[in-house]
């Protein structure tokens, strides 16, 4: 059984009510696919930074313990962006994308993290570039990870308010 290889990728989407955390898994053929593992955290949770960081660490563990998925690219496209359908109120990907800020997390084998908020490409055709980023060269605590996600997400929200 093939195991997932580093770096691990995790997406965090935030709207006005909650954070949605979704790790990516590599499939045969080196495609990346959203995993069925999805968690949401209410924005008003006490100790939100710690809970968010713990959830991201759990997502990384989920990736580490998952095999490489044996699916074809066409099957992957069917499941692409399925995360937006779960645990939310949006009717389409375009509506989800307009109401959520996307933060991307990359966990490297040495335990370092890169956490950055993503810039939308005009026309809802994905993301390119970052608005704000953190790069942790050492193992970060759950609270540090959560605070970094909150910080880059807030920077993205400000960025889009100005537009």
XYZ file of C-alpha atoms in Angstrom:
163
model
C 0.000 0.000 0.000
C 1.421 3.359 -1.058
C 1.486 6.066 1.618
C 0.924 9.789 1.175
C 4.176 11.704 0.690
C 5.183 15.119 1.951
C 4.380 17.940 1.605
C 0.847 17.543 2.958
C -1.741 20.098 1.819
C -4.714 21.320 3.839
C -7.324 23.885 2.805
C -9.141 26.102 5.274
C -12.187 28.035 4.104
C -13.715 30.752 6.284
C -17.040 32.522 5.967
C -18.736 34.787 8.492
C -19.884 31.822 10.638
C -17.254 29.105 10.552
C -13.922 27.654 9.431
C -14.080 24.552 7.193
C -10.934 22.372 7.200
C -10.302 19.871 4.381
C -7.052 17.959 3.697
C -5.966 16.897 0.209
C -4.930 13.346 -0.653
C -2.717 12.271 -3.540
C -4.213 9.761 -5.971
C -2.544 7.327 -8.331
C -1.273 9.400 -11.207
C -0.238 12.178 -8.785
C -3.558 14.023 -8.834
C -4.648 15.778 -5.659
C -8.168 15.237 -4.401
C -10.233 16.669 -1.575
C -10.591 14.030 1.101
C -13.862 12.974 2.702
C -12.428 14.202 6.044
C -14.030 17.560 6.740
C -14.297 19.483 10.003
C -15.970 22.751 10.812
C -15.302 25.068 13.726
C -17.678 27.849 14.691
C -16.074 31.309 14.622
C -17.389 32.005 18.131
C -15.764 28.983 19.787
C -13.805 29.794 22.929
C -10.069 29.171 22.392
C -10.644 29.235 18.624
C -6.906 29.439 17.815
C -6.082 26.297 19.796
C -9.066 24.364 18.390
C -8.271 25.434 14.847
C -4.604 24.450 15.237
C -5.533 21.092 16.769
C -7.907 20.423 13.885
C -5.166 21.192 11.349
C -2.780 18.839 13.171
C -5.522 16.147 13.067
C -5.939 16.766 9.326
C -2.180 16.256 8.843
C -2.390 12.987 10.816
C -5.305 11.912 8.628
C -3.193 12.503 5.509
C -0.206 10.687 7.025
C -2.341 7.620 7.825
C -4.148 7.557 4.461
C -3.087 5.455 1.490
C -2.636 6.937 -1.954
C -6.119 6.893 -3.463
C -6.567 4.561 -6.407
C -8.847 6.648 -8.591
C -8.603 8.001 -12.112
C -8.437 11.691 -12.962
C -12.008 11.593 -14.311
C -13.287 10.180 -11.013
C -11.302 12.846 -9.170
C -12.987 15.609 -11.169
C -16.390 14.319 -10.083
C -15.373 14.721 -6.437
C -13.520 18.007 -6.935
C -14.727 20.803 -4.649
C -17.112 18.420 -2.854
C -16.072 20.126 0.405
C -18.178 23.156 -0.435
C -21.312 20.998 -0.462
C -20.835 19.608 3.023
C -21.849 21.382 6.179
C -22.808 24.688 4.583
C -25.661 26.613 3.051
C -24.309 27.409 -0.431
C -26.027 26.208 -3.610
C -23.090 26.459 -6.011
C -19.299 26.567 -6.081
C -19.395 30.195 -7.306
C -21.526 31.254 -4.328
C -19.281 29.308 -1.928
C -16.159 30.858 -3.439
C -17.500 34.425 -3.194
C -18.477 34.041 0.478
C -15.379 32.185 1.717
C -11.747 33.135 2.160
C -9.271 30.363 1.275
C -6.182 29.672 3.369
C -3.699 27.035 2.227
C -1.409 25.086 4.543
C 1.590 23.082 3.430
C 3.242 20.796 6.000
C 6.749 19.625 5.163
C 8.430 16.446 6.363
C 10.756 18.385 8.684
C 7.716 19.627 10.630
C 7.720 23.133 9.190
C 4.522 24.793 7.964
C 3.752 27.328 5.280
C 0.407 29.048 5.882
C -0.958 31.584 3.416
C -4.208 33.160 2.282
C -4.992 32.687 -1.399
C -5.891 35.310 -4.034
C -8.901 34.502 -6.180
C -8.479 34.516 -9.941
C -11.110 36.688 -11.604
C -14.044 34.722 -12.934
C -13.989 32.073 -10.166
C -11.339 30.016 -11.923
C -9.386 29.081 -8.837
C -6.603 30.738 -6.882
C -3.169 32.132 -7.671
C -0.743 33.928 -5.415
C -0.990 34.825 -1.760
C -2.208 37.800 0.242
C -0.282 37.120 3.462
C 1.929 34.200 4.498
C 3.730 32.675 7.485
C 6.555 30.173 7.240
C 7.329 28.240 10.425
C 10.790 26.699 10.243
C 10.216 24.535 13.315
C 7.362 22.579 14.768
C 4.632 25.023 15.688
C 2.178 24.585 18.546
C -1.532 24.164 17.841
C -2.118 27.701 19.081
C 0.619 29.162 16.829
C -0.845 27.374 13.799
C -4.361 28.536 14.661
C -3.241 32.130 15.237
C -1.405 32.150 11.894
C -4.514 30.858 10.082
C -6.668 33.492 11.799
C -4.142 36.219 10.917
C -3.784 35.362 7.212
C -7.548 34.879 6.937
C -8.172 38.320 8.478
C -5.675 39.824 6.003
C -7.591 38.221 3.113
C -10.927 39.484 4.443
C -9.482 43.032 4.596
C -8.053 42.632 1.098
C -11.460 41.676 -0.327
C -13.317 44.399 1.591
C -11.171 46.989 -0.182
C -12.047 45.567 -3.621
